Amino acid sequence: SLLGQYDDERHGTVRLETTWTSDFPEHLATLRLGDAISASGAWGRSVRFGGIQFGTNFATQPTLVTTPMLAAHGDAVVPSTVDVFVNGQPVASQQVPPGPFTIDHVPSITGAGQIQVVVTDALGRQQVISQPYYTGPSLLRAGLSEYSFELGAIRQDYGSRSNQYGSLVAAGTYRRGLSDALTAELHFEGSADGAQAAGVDVSWQAGRLGVLSLTAAAGGDQDMGWLGGIGFERSTEHVNVFARSQFATRGFSQLGDSLDQRRPKGRTFGGVGFSLGRGGSLQLAYGQQTFWNGPSEQTFGVSHSITLGAYGFLSLLANQRFGDNDGLELFANWT
């Protein structure tokens, strides 16, 4: 990819990225050689680098369900037909013999929902079993793993110089579904002449309430510091809510801090989204970033997306920033 510019300050062409990519669907993985962006995990910082990246790519098998699956249980007195519905939509049907039965690997819809099991015997008598459930996109189903490993040189002056690379960097992320309700992540990152950091993140499904996440990390360049965070998400058919906050001590440093002279202190963001039916979806969001050696920044945003039938999809966004780079941004995207 290239960028061409012509204005009073500069003119010419700058190389942006050159990457060779190979997918391995049988391993759910992708290999990238050249320019890439490192995986950040739940708390890390992504940077542009030139080198090698190898990691999980679930998109190589689009039918794979990565979130926890549901299971339908019940008892049949006589040979019967069992139909399973998720939020009123049929997802499975099976003949069962008399006695207890279990139908595993029932795909779910992300968020809060309802699973119904209808048992129909030979005489047409029906037994209906209904149970609420909750699952979130931050959870991996039990036994499923996701990883990404990167090694290369950090990219400098991206967008203004074609071939400027700096110190050697390395990063790795590994996530695994320990159970359908608990997903754990390990992440490390560092550069040869800068900061190193490592930490963990745990996402836990708190019953039907939502998904709670906890983060802890340690890192630094000259001194050792700490980072901690907490997050929550809940999604239903009509409303979804998300919030996350983290705090870092003065000594904490991580990959990419050398590119920004301000030392991060706290970061909080959250929002609420509404499904408006045929009117599309509306989302309100707020974010705040504080620094140990600089003024804080705040952002308020509102977005609206709507399907235009045969005319495509329209998305509108208004974003108000407060701080050193305060201003109003307006975006419109039509597909």
Coordinates of C-alpha atoms in Angstrom, one line a residue:
S1 CA 0.0 0.0 0.0
L2 CA 1.1 3.5 -0.9
L3 CA 0.3 7.1 0.1
G4 CA 0.5 9.9 -2.4
Q5 CA 0.5 13.5 -1.1
Y6 CA 0.8 16.9 -2.6
D7 CA 0.6 20.1 -0.5
D8 CA 2.7 23.1 0.6
E9 CA 4.8 21.0 3.0
R10 CA 5.5 17.8 1.1
H11 CA 4.8 16.0 -2.1
G12 CA 5.6 12.6 -3.4
T13 CA 4.8 8.9 -2.6
V14 CA 5.4 7.1 0.7
R15 CA 5.3 3.3 1.1
L16 CA 2.9 2.3 3.9
E17 CA 2.9 -1.5 4.2
T18 CA 4.4 -4.5 2.3
T19 CA 3.2 -7.8 3.6
W20 CA 3.1 -11.4 2.4
T21 CA 0.3 -13.5 4.0
S22 CA -0.4 -17.2 4.1
D23 CA -3.5 -18.8 5.7
F24 CA -3.5 -22.3 7.2
P25 CA -7.3 -23.2 7.6
E26 CA -6.5 -26.7 9.0
H27 CA -4.7 -25.0 11.9
L28 CA -6.9 -21.9 12.1
A29 CA -3.8 -19.8 11.7
T30 CA -2.3 -17.1 9.5
L31 CA 1.4 -16.2 8.9
R32 CA 2.4 -12.7 8.0
L33 CA 5.9 -11.6 6.8
G34 CA 6.6 -7.9 6.4
D35 CA 4.7 -5.0 7.9
A36 CA 2.0 -5.9 10.5
I37 CA 0.3 -4.7 13.7
S38 CA 1.0 -6.5 16.9
A39 CA -1.8 -8.0 19.0
S40 CA -2.5 -6.0 22.1
G41 CA -4.5 -8.5 24.2
A42 CA -6.8 -7.0 26.8
W43 CA -4.4 -4.5 28.3
G44 CA -1.4 -4.1 26.0
R45 CA -0.6 -1.6 23.2
S46 CA -0.5 -2.4 19.5
V47 CA 2.4 -1.1 17.5
R48 CA 3.3 -1.3 13.8
F49 CA 6.4 -3.4 13.1
G50 CA 8.3 -5.1 10.3
G51 CA 9.0 -8.8 10.8
I52 CA 7.0 -12.0 11.4
Q53 CA 3.6 -12.6 12.9
F54 CA 2.0 -16.0 13.4
G55 CA -1.3 -16.5 15.2
T56 CA -4.9 -17.7 15.3
N57 CA -7.3 -16.6 12.6
F58 CA -10.8 -17.9 13.2
A59 CA -11.9 -16.3 9.9
T60 CA -10.2 -19.1 8.0
Q61 CA -13.1 -21.3 9.1
P62 CA -16.1 -19.0 9.1
T63 CA -18.5 -21.7 10.4
L64 CA -16.5 -22.2 13.6
V65 CA -18.4 -21.2 16.7
T66 CA -15.8 -19.7 19.2
T67 CA -18.2 -18.7 22.0
P68 CA -19.5 -21.2 24.6
M69 CA -22.2 -23.5 23.2
L70 CA -25.4 -24.4 25.0
A71 CA -26.7 -27.9 26.0
A72 CA -30.3 -29.1 26.1
H73 CA -31.3 -31.6 28.9
G74 CA -34.5 -33.4 29.7
D75 CA -36.3 -36.7 30.2
A76 CA -38.5 -38.6 27.7
V77 CA -41.0 -41.1 29.1
V78 CA -41.4 -42.8 25.6
P79 CA -39.6 -42.5 22.3
S80 CA -39.9 -38.8 21.4
T81 CA -38.8 -36.0 19.1
V82 CA -36.8 -33.1 20.7
D83 CA -36.8 -29.7 19.1
V84 CA -34.5 -27.0 20.4
F85 CA -35.1 -23.3 20.0
V86 CA -32.9 -20.3 20.8
N87 CA -34.7 -17.0 21.1
G88 CA -37.6 -18.6 19.2
Q89 CA -35.5 -19.8 16.3
P90 CA -35.2 -23.6 15.6
V91 CA -31.6 -24.8 15.9
A92 CA -31.7 -28.6 16.4
S93 CA -34.1 -31.5 16.2
Q94 CA -33.4 -35.1 17.2
Q95 CA -35.1 -38.4 18.0
V96 CA -34.4 -39.7 21.5
P97 CA -35.2 -43.0 23.2
P98 CA -36.9 -43.2 26.6
G99 CA -34.9 -41.8 29.5
P100 CA -32.7 -38.8 30.2
F101 CA -31.2 -37.1 27.1
T102 CA -28.7 -34.4 26.4
I103 CA -28.2 -32.5 23.1
D104 CA -24.7 -30.8 23.1
H105 CA -23.1 -28.2 21.0
V106 CA -26.2 -26.0 20.5
P107 CA -25.0 -22.6 19.0
S108 CA -26.0 -19.6 20.9
I109 CA -26.7 -15.9 20.0
T110 CA -24.3 -13.6 21.8
G111 CA -25.8 -11.8 24.8
A112 CA -28.8 -12.6 26.9
G113 CA -31.3 -15.1 25.5
Q114 CA -33.7 -18.0 26.1
I115 CA -33.3 -21.6 25.2
Q116 CA -36.5 -23.7 24.8
V117 CA -36.7 -27.5 24.6
V118 CA -39.9 -29.0 23.2
V119 CA -40.3 -32.8 23.7
T120 CA -43.1 -34.4 21.6
D121 CA -44.1 -38.0 22.1
A122 CA -45.8 -40.4 19.7
L123 CA -49.3 -39.3 20.9
G124 CA -48.5 -35.6 20.2
R125 CA -48.2 -34.7 23.8
Q126 CA -45.6 -31.9 24.4
Q127 CA -43.4 -31.0 27.3
V128 CA -41.7 -27.5 27.1
I129 CA -38.5 -26.7 29.1
S130 CA -37.4 -23.1 29.1
Q131 CA -34.1 -21.7 30.5
P132 CA -32.4 -18.3 30.2
Y133 CA -28.7 -18.0 29.3
Y134 CA -26.0 -15.4 28.8
T135 CA -22.8 -15.5 26.7
G136 CA -20.4 -12.8 25.6
P137 CA -17.9 -12.3 22.7
S138 CA -15.0 -12.0 25.1
L139 CA -15.5 -15.7 26.2
L140 CA -14.0 -18.7 24.4
R141 CA -15.8 -22.0 24.6
A142 CA -14.1 -24.6 26.9
G143 CA -10.9 -26.1 25.4
L144 CA -10.6 -23.5 22.6
S145 CA -7.4 -21.5 22.3
E146 CA -6.3 -18.3 20.6
Y147 CA -2.7 -17.1 20.2
S148 CA -0.5 -14.5 18.4
F149 CA 3.3 -14.2 18.4
E150 CA 5.3 -11.3 16.8
L151 CA 9.0 -10.6 16.3
G152 CA 10.5 -7.7 14.4
A153 CA 11.6 -4.1 14.3
I154 CA 9.2 -1.3 15.4
R155 CA 8.0 1.0 12.6
Q156 CA 8.9 4.7 13.0
D157 CA 7.5 7.8 11.1
Y158 CA 4.7 5.7 9.6
G159 CA 3.0 7.7 6.8
S160 CA 5.9 10.1 6.3
R161 CA 8.9 7.9 5.7
S162 CA 8.9 4.6 3.7
N163 CA 11.6 2.6 5.4
Q164 CA 12.3 3.8 8.9
Y165 CA 12.5 1.0 11.5
G166 CA 13.8 1.1 15.1
S167 CA 14.6 -1.4 17.9
L168 CA 13.8 -5.1 18.0
V169 CA 10.4 -5.8 19.6
A170 CA 8.6 -9.1 20.6
A171 CA 5.1 -9.8 21.8
G172 CA 2.9 -12.8 22.5
T173 CA -0.7 -13.4 23.5
Y174 CA -2.4 -16.7 24.5
R175 CA -6.1 -17.1 25.4
R176 CA -7.9 -20.2 26.4
G177 CA -11.4 -21.1 27.5
L178 CA -10.8 -22.9 30.8
S179 CA -14.5 -23.5 31.0
D180 CA -17.6 -22.1 29.2
A181 CA -17.8 -19.5 31.9
L182 CA -14.1 -18.7 32.4
T183 CA -11.5 -17.5 29.8
A184 CA -7.9 -16.6 30.8
E185 CA -5.3 -14.6 28.8
L186 CA -1.5 -14.3 29.1
H187 CA 0.2 -11.5 27.4
F188 CA 3.8 -10.2 27.2
E189 CA 5.5 -7.5 25.2
G190 CA 8.8 -5.7 25.1
S191 CA 11.6 -4.0 23.1
A192 CA 15.3 -4.5 23.1
D193 CA 16.1 -1.0 24.4
G194 CA 12.8 -0.1 26.0
A195 CA 10.1 -1.3 28.3
Q196 CA 9.0 -4.9 29.0
A197 CA 5.6 -5.9 30.5
A198 CA 3.7 -9.1 31.2
G199 CA 0.2 -9.7 32.7
V200 CA -3.0 -11.7 32.8
D201 CA -6.6 -11.0 32.1
V202 CA -9.6 -13.2 33.2
S203 CA -13.1 -13.0 31.8
W204 CA -15.8 -14.6 33.9
Q205 CA -19.5 -15.0 33.1
A206 CA -21.4 -13.8 36.2
G207 CA -24.5 -15.9 35.7
R208 CA -27.0 -14.2 33.5
L209 CA -25.9 -10.7 34.7
G210 CA -23.0 -10.4 32.1
V211 CA -19.3 -10.8 31.7
L212 CA -16.8 -9.4 34.3
S213 CA -13.1 -9.1 33.4
L214 CA -10.1 -8.4 35.7
T215 CA -6.6 -7.4 34.6
A216 CA -3.2 -7.3 36.3
A217 CA 0.2 -6.6 34.7
A218 CA 3.7 -5.6 35.7
G219 CA 6.3 -3.8 33.6
G220 CA 8.7 -0.9 33.2
D221 CA 11.9 0.3 31.6
Q222 CA 14.1 1.6 34.5
D223 CA 11.7 1.0 37.4
M224 CA 9.0 -1.6 37.8
G225 CA 5.4 -0.6 37.9
W226 CA 1.9 -2.1 38.0
L227 CA -1.3 -2.0 36.1
G228 CA -4.8 -3.1 37.1
G229 CA -8.1 -3.0 35.5
I230 CA -11.8 -4.1 35.6
G231 CA -14.4 -4.3 33.0
F232 CA -18.0 -5.4 32.5
E233 CA -20.3 -6.0 29.5
R234 CA -23.9 -7.0 29.0
S235 CA -25.9 -7.4 25.8
T236 CA -29.6 -8.0 25.3
E237 CA -31.9 -8.0 22.3
H238 CA -32.6 -4.2 22.8
V239 CA -29.8 -2.8 25.0
N240 CA -26.1 -3.4 25.4
V241 CA -23.8 -1.9 28.0
F242 CA -20.0 -1.9 28.3
A243 CA -17.5 -0.3 30.6
R244 CA -13.8 -0.7 31.4
S245 CA -11.3 1.1 33.6
Q246 CA -7.6 0.6 34.3
F247 CA -5.0 2.4 36.3
A248 CA -1.2 2.3 36.0
T249 CA 1.4 3.4 38.6
R250 CA 4.0 6.0 37.6
G251 CA 6.7 3.4 37.1
F252 CA 4.7 1.2 34.7
S253 CA 5.8 1.2 31.1
Q254 CA 4.9 -1.0 28.1
L255 CA 5.6 -1.4 24.4
G256 CA 5.1 1.8 22.5
D257 CA 5.5 4.2 25.4
S258 CA 8.7 5.5 23.9
L259 CA 6.7 6.7 20.9
D260 CA 4.6 9.0 23.2
Q261 CA 6.4 11.2 25.8
R262 CA 3.3 11.2 28.0
R263 CA 3.2 8.4 30.7
P264 CA -0.4 6.9 30.9
K265 CA -2.0 7.0 34.3
G266 CA -5.7 6.0 33.9
R267 CA -8.1 5.0 31.1
T268 CA -11.8 4.7 31.4
F269 CA -14.3 4.1 28.7
G270 CA -17.9 2.9 28.4
G271 CA -21.1 3.2 26.6
V272 CA -24.6 2.1 26.0
G273 CA -26.2 0.9 22.7
F274 CA -29.9 0.7 21.8
S275 CA -31.5 -1.4 19.1
L276 CA -34.2 0.7 17.3
G277 CA -35.7 -2.1 15.2
R278 CA -36.2 -0.8 11.7
G279 CA -34.7 2.5 12.9
G280 CA -31.2 0.9 13.1
S281 CA -29.0 1.1 16.2
L282 CA -27.9 4.0 18.4
Q283 CA -24.8 4.1 20.6
L284 CA -23.5 6.6 23.1
A285 CA -19.9 6.4 24.3
Y286 CA -17.5 8.2 26.7
G287 CA -13.8 7.9 27.2
Q288 CA -11.2 9.5 29.5
Q289 CA -7.4 9.2 29.4
T290 CA -5.2 10.7 32.2
F291 CA -1.4 11.0 32.2
W292 CA 1.3 11.3 35.0
N293 CA 3.0 14.1 33.1
G294 CA 0.4 15.8 31.0
P295 CA -3.2 17.0 30.9
S296 CA -6.1 14.6 30.6
E297 CA -8.2 14.0 27.5
Q298 CA -11.9 13.2 27.2
T299 CA -14.1 12.1 24.3
F300 CA -17.9 11.9 23.9
G301 CA -19.3 10.1 20.9
V302 CA -22.7 9.3 19.4
S303 CA -23.3 7.0 16.4
H304 CA -26.3 5.8 14.5
S305 CA -26.4 3.0 12.0
I306 CA -29.3 2.0 9.8
T307 CA -30.0 -0.4 6.9
L308 CA -31.4 1.3 3.8
G309 CA -32.8 -1.8 2.2
A310 CA -31.7 -2.2 -1.3
Y311 CA -29.7 1.1 -1.1
G312 CA -27.2 -0.3 1.4
F313 CA -26.0 0.6 4.9
L314 CA -25.5 4.0 6.4
S315 CA -23.4 4.9 9.5
L316 CA -23.2 8.4 11.1
L317 CA -20.7 9.3 13.9
A318 CA -20.2 12.5 15.9
N319 CA -17.2 12.7 18.2
Q320 CA -16.3 15.6 20.5
R321 CA -12.8 15.7 22.0
F322 CA -11.6 17.8 25.0
G323 CA -7.9 18.3 25.8
D324 CA -4.8 19.3 23.8
N325 CA -6.5 18.2 20.6
D326 CA -10.0 19.3 21.3
G327 CA -12.5 19.6 18.4
L328 CA -15.5 18.1 16.8
E329 CA -15.3 15.2 14.3
L330 CA -18.2 14.2 12.0
F331 CA -18.1 11.0 9.9
A332 CA -20.5 9.5 7.4
N333 CA -20.0 6.1 5.8
W334 CA -22.3 4.5 3.2
T335 CA -21.8 0.9 2.0

